Amino acid sequence: MALTPLMWFCWRARSLPGGRMSGCLITSLPSFMALSPYSRNLMQKLKGRTSRIAGLAVSLAKPSPASGFSPSVQCPNDGFGVYSNSYGPEFAHCREIAWNSLGDGLAYEDFSFPIFLLEDENETNVIKQCYRDHNLSQNGSAPAFPLCAMQLFSHMHAVISTVTCMRRSFIQSSFSINPEIVCDPLSDYNVWSMLKPVNTSETLEPDDKVVVAATREGDWGLPRISIFKVYLPCLVCRAQLDSRSFFWNVAPGAESAVASFVTQLAAAEALQKAPDVTTLPRNVMFVFFQGETFDYIGSSRMVYDMENGKFPVQLENIDSFVELGQVALRNSLELWMHTDPMSQKNETVQNQVEELLTILEKSGADVPTVVLRRLSRSQPLPPSSLQRFLRARNISGVVLADHSAVFHNHYYQSIYDTAENINVTYPEGQSPEEDLNFVTDTAKALAGVATVLGRALYQLAGGTNFSHTIQADPQTVTRLLYGFLVRANNSWFQSILRPDLRSYLGDGPLQHYIAVSSPTNTTYVVQYALANLTGKVIDLTREQCQDPSKVPTENKDLYEYAWVQGPLNSNETDRLPRCVRSTARLARALSPAFELKQWGSTEYSTWTESRWKDIRARIFLIASKELEFITLMVGFGVLVFSLVVTYCINAKADVLFIAPREPGSVSY
């Protein structure tokens, strides 16, 4: 059986100073888990011994567990999709298909002790060496003091549930000048754009039809502390559940998020290049939903805004809906078309869905790297944003995915869903710039999917003449994959962002956790990538670009304007900044439950994140009780001796410290 790296139990050996923190002696755990560094069975055993366990430190398994690992549940977003006891009860609660078959639900468990992920291998080795040097027993005897110990600082403010912590925060905000907020709703922004510009200050006419192309841009994760990342109870919580997810901002999401939104970005670029896009009978809206992992935050908010006239596009404007699910792990080039069996009981919707599937099949006929497959009409939809739209209105829609039934992704919502999971690798010895432009096999495959999507959207929008000319660029796909999954701080990402957003690009991959401070790094990069791929460079100065109202020919209700850094000049010494005009915009992705103050809602997502102060860890050596007792006695003896000496000196002060005699008066 494959072994994983060491884990350390942190036993509550004694109380340590410093408030709410955990102290522990580092003890080894013989690693017997093949699925992950912290299998569910082991964690349940630890959970049952909370009086002794003060914390847990985990090091990553390298390579990723071959059998897979998913801390999510087998039925993601259960209860918040379209299927319920009143609508498709046979499909509710994943009765027919457990989509995430490897899900063990670990992210939904409440642990009363902190769990730290040790990411930096060098510093992890320091801890391991400390353990080997001081805590390993010799010849079966107990290890000798001093012993290596770890101290975990991990205080969370939120308590019990979203209802409780939001109520306390609300009361604080209402009556305190300096309120102490204990938790915040998960929120960010959806990214959206139109093929043809629309006036965002008003809503579309009912006769204006829109084809929606959707995907998700966020994944899950949870608090970062220098080299450590930590899970704590109530860090992310909602009604009925105290916690979810493990390691904040460790959300690579290669298959579950990145591959799909990269594919859609490439499709948007390809479609925008069609010669007659401005004359198509129907418009196309590209949407990148944020927070879908947490019970469809982004899509439920957009549906809510559409229903209440707070979004330019209304539900009745939607002609058809095409969504990209997980698309990077295809078998034998197959791409499966998932539809909703319940809405197709309406004959009109059934005919529209049939037409949609036919167009998709026709679009993929000339793409050698993609084979479109239909599924039984009796099979339900996988977890998808389309489900939230179907809750509000019967529309023709399809979800494209690499799986016909259960997910192919063995690391769904896991820290192991990295570039390697979707086979994004690069030849050894290349420079970062060479890696950026190296077209991987995965990029070629996703470019094929993007081509199919672009051609299908063109035909759904009423186009007939130039479908065969629409071709996604593998170079665009490979650059996007490299930037989101390998190294965000690269020359291409730098060229498409505003100068003030340069700090958002780190040397590692971008993480896709929705968070509470928004927009997040991923949201900004997706918005500006979409703007640069589908927009137009216009001749405006920096001042005019930042305030286009001063230019009579420009209209900010129709377009967004961004002053970006631009590419390097011919000498590669300076950048050539420019103004990009596009329709790429942001729309709030905050659950309607918090707008309505329905913190215990079962209709909308109610996820919140706890606030925290100092989260860190340290290791040190701890002495034996005998040495501690001797040190205490010596210290006490020194104290008593000091008191005796001080008393004696004070009693004989008039003798020991004789004041000098004042000199007599001297006469001359």
Tab-separated table of C-alpha atoms in Angstrom, residues 340-593:
chain	number	residue	atom	x	y	z
A	340	ASP	CA	-32.410	18.429	-18.218
A	341	PRO	CA	-35.098	15.739	-18.614
A	342	MET	CA	-37.744	17.610	-16.609
A	343	SER	CA	-37.879	20.819	-18.677
A	344	GLN	CA	-38.026	18.725	-21.854
A	345	LYS	CA	-41.442	17.438	-20.843
A	346	ASN	CA	-42.533	20.738	-22.380
A	347	GLU	CA	-42.679	20.039	-26.122
A	348	THR	CA	-41.466	23.515	-27.084
A	349	VAL	CA	-38.421	23.233	-24.845
A	350	GLN	CA	-37.759	19.706	-26.110
A	351	ASN	CA	-37.693	20.919	-29.702
A	352	GLN	CA	-35.388	23.778	-28.787
A	353	VAL	CA	-33.017	21.429	-26.955
A	354	GLU	CA	-33.027	19.070	-29.937
A	355	GLU	CA	-32.087	21.961	-32.221
A	356	LEU	CA	-29.345	23.004	-29.790
A	357	LEU	CA	-27.846	19.504	-29.751
A	358	THR	CA	-27.988	19.280	-33.544
A	359	ILE	CA	-26.123	22.587	-33.902
A	360	LEU	CA	-23.452	21.411	-31.470
A	361	GLU	CA	-22.997	18.153	-33.365
A	362	LYS	CA	-22.764	20.036	-36.637
A	363	SER	CA	-20.208	22.444	-35.128
A	364	GLY	CA	-17.985	19.574	-34.028
A	365	ALA	CA	-18.181	17.606	-37.266
A	366	ASP	CA	-15.085	19.258	-38.757
A	367	VAL	CA	-13.050	19.396	-35.512
A	368	PRO	CA	-10.903	16.234	-35.392
A	369	THR	CA	-10.015	16.529	-31.698
A	370	VAL	CA	-13.628	16.544	-30.432
A	371	VAL	CA	-16.413	13.977	-30.702
A	372	LEU	CA	-19.826	15.150	-29.412
A	373	ARG	CA	-21.935	12.499	-27.694
A	374	ARG	CA	-25.569	12.538	-26.639
A	375	LEU	CA	-26.863	11.063	-23.397
A	376	SER	CA	-30.146	9.461	-22.492
A	377	ARG	CA	-32.906	12.019	-22.156
A	378	SER	CA	-33.756	10.503	-18.780
A	379	GLN	CA	-30.377	11.392	-17.234
A	380	PRO	CA	-30.279	14.483	-14.972
A	381	LEU	CA	-27.943	17.451	-15.214
A	382	PRO	CA	-24.649	17.367	-13.320
A	383	PRO	CA	-24.017	20.181	-10.800
A	384	SER	CA	-24.064	23.302	-12.994
A	385	SER	CA	-25.085	26.959	-13.105
A	386	LEU	CA	-27.804	26.053	-15.610
A	387	GLN	CA	-29.709	24.469	-12.747
A	388	ARG	CA	-30.198	27.846	-11.055
A	389	PHE	CA	-31.645	29.325	-14.257
A	390	LEU	CA	-33.978	26.357	-14.676
A	391	ARG	CA	-35.302	26.973	-11.166
A	392	ALA	CA	-36.576	30.313	-12.424
A	393	ARG	CA	-37.584	29.551	-16.012
A	394	ASN	CA	-37.764	26.704	-18.525
A	395	ILE	CA	-35.037	27.396	-21.066
A	396	SER	CA	-33.224	25.228	-23.574
A	397	GLY	CA	-29.788	24.492	-22.240
A	398	VAL	CA	-26.901	22.052	-22.387
A	399	VAL	CA	-23.846	21.375	-20.233
A	400	LEU	CA	-20.724	20.174	-22.056
A	401	ALA	CA	-18.475	17.929	-19.967
A	402	ASP	CA	-15.773	15.300	-20.289
A	403	HIS	CA	-17.780	12.800	-18.219
A	404	SER	CA	-20.966	10.949	-19.132
A	405	ALA	CA	-21.778	10.057	-15.526
A	406	VAL	CA	-19.438	10.368	-12.506
A	407	PHE	CA	-16.626	12.915	-12.664
A	408	HIS	CA	-13.367	11.893	-14.321
A	409	ASN	CA	-11.668	14.320	-11.957
A	410	HIS	CA	-10.278	12.259	-9.060
A	411	TYR	CA	-9.210	15.419	-7.213
A	412	TYR	CA	-12.437	17.427	-7.350
A	413	GLN	CA	-12.186	20.462	-5.047
A	414	SER	CA	-8.844	19.211	-3.804
A	415	ILE	CA	-5.397	20.705	-3.337
A	416	TYR	CA	-4.211	18.113	-5.861
A	417	ASP	CA	-6.307	19.499	-8.746
A	418	THR	CA	-3.212	21.117	-10.238
A	419	ALA	CA	-1.678	21.544	-13.680
A	420	GLU	CA	-0.320	18.000	-13.480
A	421	ASN	CA	-3.859	16.667	-13.041
A	422	ILE	CA	-4.783	17.836	-16.558
A	423	ASN	CA	-1.381	16.900	-18.027
A	424	VAL	CA	-0.054	20.447	-18.415
A	425	THR	CA	3.692	19.808	-18.397
A	426	TYR	CA	6.700	21.422	-20.050
A	427	PRO	CA	10.062	20.153	-21.362
A	428	GLU	CA	12.923	20.465	-18.906
A	429	GLY	CA	15.478	23.206	-19.409
A	430	GLN	CA	13.138	25.792	-20.890
A	431	SER	CA	12.988	29.373	-19.649
A	432	PRO	CA	9.711	30.739	-18.186
A	433	GLU	CA	9.136	32.679	-21.419
A	434	GLU	CA	9.574	29.507	-23.463
A	435	ASP	CA	7.154	27.652	-21.187
A	436	LEU	CA	4.632	30.472	-21.610
A	437	ASN	CA	4.580	30.007	-25.377
A	438	PHE	CA	4.996	26.226	-25.487
A	439	VAL	CA	1.764	24.724	-26.844
A	440	THR	CA	0.950	21.667	-24.731
A	441	ASP	CA	-1.227	18.754	-25.821
A	442	THR	CA	-3.845	19.866	-23.305
A	443	ALA	CA	-3.904	23.337	-24.876
A	444	LYS	CA	-4.465	21.810	-28.310
A	445	ALA	CA	-7.307	19.648	-26.999
A	446	LEU	CA	-9.011	22.561	-25.215
A	447	ALA	CA	-8.593	24.734	-28.313
A	448	GLY	CA	-10.627	22.101	-30.162
A	449	VAL	CA	-13.404	22.365	-27.570
A	450	ALA	CA	-13.255	26.162	-27.826
A	451	THR	CA	-13.591	25.932	-31.606
A	452	VAL	CA	-16.722	23.783	-31.277
A	453	LEU	CA	-18.176	26.188	-28.732
A	454	GLY	CA	-17.395	29.257	-30.848
A	455	ARG	CA	-18.948	27.767	-33.969
A	456	ALA	CA	-22.035	26.607	-32.082
A	457	LEU	CA	-22.562	30.035	-30.527
A	458	TYR	CA	-22.190	31.640	-33.945
A	459	GLN	CA	-24.934	29.433	-35.385
A	460	LEU	CA	-27.169	29.806	-32.326
A	461	ALA	CA	-26.868	33.582	-32.774
A	462	GLY	CA	-28.177	33.194	-36.335
A	463	GLY	CA	-24.895	33.133	-38.252
A	464	THR	CA	-24.618	31.012	-41.398
A	465	ASN	CA	-21.784	32.241	-43.608
A	466	PHE	CA	-18.565	32.123	-41.591
A	467	SER	CA	-18.907	29.225	-39.162
A	468	HIS	CA	-15.994	27.339	-40.744
A	469	THR	CA	-13.670	30.345	-40.274
A	470	ILE	CA	-14.057	30.340	-36.487
A	471	GLN	CA	-10.951	28.691	-35.052
A	472	ALA	CA	-9.673	28.975	-31.473
A	473	ASP	CA	-5.983	29.776	-31.088
A	474	PRO	CA	-3.975	27.099	-29.180
A	475	GLN	CA	-1.396	29.807	-28.390
A	476	THR	CA	-4.025	31.752	-26.457
A	477	VAL	CA	-5.081	28.622	-24.577
A	478	THR	CA	-1.536	27.634	-23.631
A	479	ARG	CA	-0.731	31.148	-22.360
A	480	LEU	CA	-3.867	31.198	-20.250
A	481	LEU	CA	-3.167	27.750	-18.801
A	482	TYR	CA	0.412	28.731	-17.975
A	483	GLY	CA	-0.672	31.963	-16.317
A	484	PHE	CA	-3.487	30.498	-14.229
A	485	LEU	CA	-1.863	27.184	-13.303
A	486	VAL	CA	1.915	27.677	-13.349
A	487	ARG	CA	3.160	31.265	-13.131
A	488	ALA	CA	0.854	34.265	-13.015
A	489	ASN	CA	3.697	36.782	-13.167
A	490	ASN	CA	4.504	36.383	-16.849
A	491	SER	CA	5.009	38.810	-19.711
A	492	TRP	CA	1.577	38.242	-21.282
A	493	PHE	CA	-0.452	38.700	-18.108
A	494	GLN	CA	1.587	41.812	-17.331
A	495	SER	CA	0.730	43.262	-20.739
A	496	ILE	CA	-3.052	42.892	-20.342
A	497	LEU	CA	-3.440	44.365	-16.838
A	498	ARG	CA	-3.619	47.904	-15.526
A	499	PRO	CA	-0.350	49.156	-13.998
A	500	ASP	CA	-1.887	49.264	-10.498
A	501	LEU	CA	-2.781	45.556	-10.681
A	502	ARG	CA	0.769	44.285	-11.220
A	503	SER	CA	1.031	43.221	-7.582
A	504	TYR	CA	-1.819	40.744	-8.152
A	505	LEU	CA	0.537	38.549	-10.176
A	506	GLY	CA	2.679	36.243	-8.068
A	507	ASP	CA	5.428	33.858	-9.091
A	508	GLY	CA	3.146	30.867	-8.554
A	509	PRO	CA	-0.273	29.960	-9.957
A	510	LEU	CA	-3.361	32.042	-9.281
A	511	GLN	CA	-5.746	30.659	-6.669
A	512	HIS	CA	-9.477	30.610	-7.224
A	513	TYR	CA	-11.114	30.877	-3.831
A	514	ILE	CA	-13.988	33.376	-3.852
A	515	ALA	CA	-12.966	35.058	-0.515
A	516	VAL	CA	-14.638	38.111	1.037
A	517	SER	CA	-12.391	40.924	-0.179
A	518	SER	CA	-13.218	41.415	-3.823
A	519	PRO	CA	-12.572	41.477	-6.697
A	520	THR	CA	-10.018	38.717	-6.239
A	521	ASN	CA	-6.893	38.229	-8.314
A	522	THR	CA	-8.553	35.671	-10.582
A	523	THR	CA	-11.587	37.878	-11.196
A	524	TYR	CA	-9.456	40.800	-12.325
A	525	VAL	CA	-7.261	38.653	-14.572
A	526	VAL	CA	-10.262	36.948	-16.190
A	527	GLN	CA	-11.917	40.329	-16.801
A	528	TYR	CA	-8.827	41.834	-18.398
A	529	ALA	CA	-8.034	38.692	-20.380
A	530	LEU	CA	-11.587	38.785	-21.760
A	531	ALA	CA	-11.280	42.505	-22.507
A	532	ASN	CA	-7.985	42.110	-24.374
A	533	LEU	CA	-9.111	39.026	-26.303
A	534	THR	CA	-12.462	40.444	-27.417
A	535	GLY	CA	-11.969	44.202	-27.211
A	536	LYS	CA	-10.369	46.783	-29.447
A	537	VAL	CA	-7.333	49.007	-28.960
A	538	ILE	CA	-8.423	52.621	-29.498
A	539	ASP	CA	-6.467	55.836	-29.864
A	540	LEU	CA	-7.089	57.583	-26.532
A	541	THR	CA	-4.705	59.159	-24.073
A	542	ARG	CA	-4.457	57.816	-20.536
A	543	GLU	CA	-6.629	60.613	-19.183
A	544	GLN	CA	-9.270	60.095	-21.874
A	545	CYS	CA	-9.253	56.335	-21.340
A	546	GLN	CA	-9.789	56.720	-17.608
A	547	ASP	CA	-12.584	59.258	-18.185
A	548	PRO	CA	-14.138	58.578	-21.612
A	549	SER	CA	-17.058	60.917	-20.885
A	550	LYS	CA	-14.766	63.716	-22.097
A	551	VAL	CA	-14.632	62.111	-25.552
A	552	PRO	CA	-17.817	62.793	-27.571
A	553	THR	CA	-17.491	59.625	-29.678
A	554	GLU	CA	-17.246	57.252	-26.704
A	555	ASN	CA	-20.049	55.898	-24.502
A	556	LYS	CA	-19.392	54.346	-21.107
A	557	ASP	CA	-22.902	52.861	-20.983
A	558	LEU	CA	-21.959	50.687	-23.962
A	559	TYR	CA	-18.298	49.943	-23.251
A	560	GLU	CA	-15.715	49.510	-20.523
A	561	TYR	CA	-12.358	51.259	-20.967
A	562	ALA	CA	-9.062	50.016	-19.527
A	563	TRP	CA	-5.599	51.575	-19.673
A	564	VAL	CA	-3.320	48.516	-19.738
A	565	GLN	CA	0.463	48.183	-19.629
A	566	GLY	CA	0.727	46.762	-23.146
A	567	PRO	CA	3.522	44.707	-24.732
A	568	LEU	CA	7.237	45.440	-24.538
A	569	ASN	CA	8.779	47.666	-27.173
A	570	SER	CA	11.261	46.383	-29.749
A	571	ASN	CA	14.157	46.882	-27.331
A	572	GLU	CA	12.238	45.057	-24.557
A	573	THR	CA	13.047	47.888	-22.159
A	574	ASP	CA	9.718	49.673	-21.803
A	575	ARG	CA	6.084	48.813	-22.291
A	576	LEU	CA	3.739	50.405	-24.793
A	577	PRO	CA	0.596	51.255	-22.803
A	578	ARG	CA	-2.712	51.460	-24.614
A	579	CYS	CA	-6.435	51.900	-24.137
A	580	VAL	CA	-8.618	48.812	-24.610
A	581	ARG	CA	-12.350	49.206	-25.206
A	582	SER	CA	-14.531	46.170	-24.575
A	583	THR	CA	-17.829	44.987	-23.145
A	584	ALA	CA	-16.172	42.992	-20.328
A	585	ARG	CA	-17.759	44.043	-17.040
A	586	LEU	CA	-18.201	42.930	-13.443
A	587	ALA	CA	-21.501	42.063	-11.748
A	588	ARG	CA	-21.855	41.516	-8.000
A	589	ALA	CA	-21.657	37.903	-6.838
A	590	LEU	CA	-23.103	38.173	-3.340
A	591	SER	CA	-25.837	35.762	-2.329
A	592	PRO	CA	-29.328	37.350	-2.316
A	593	ALA	CA	-29.758	35.899	1.183
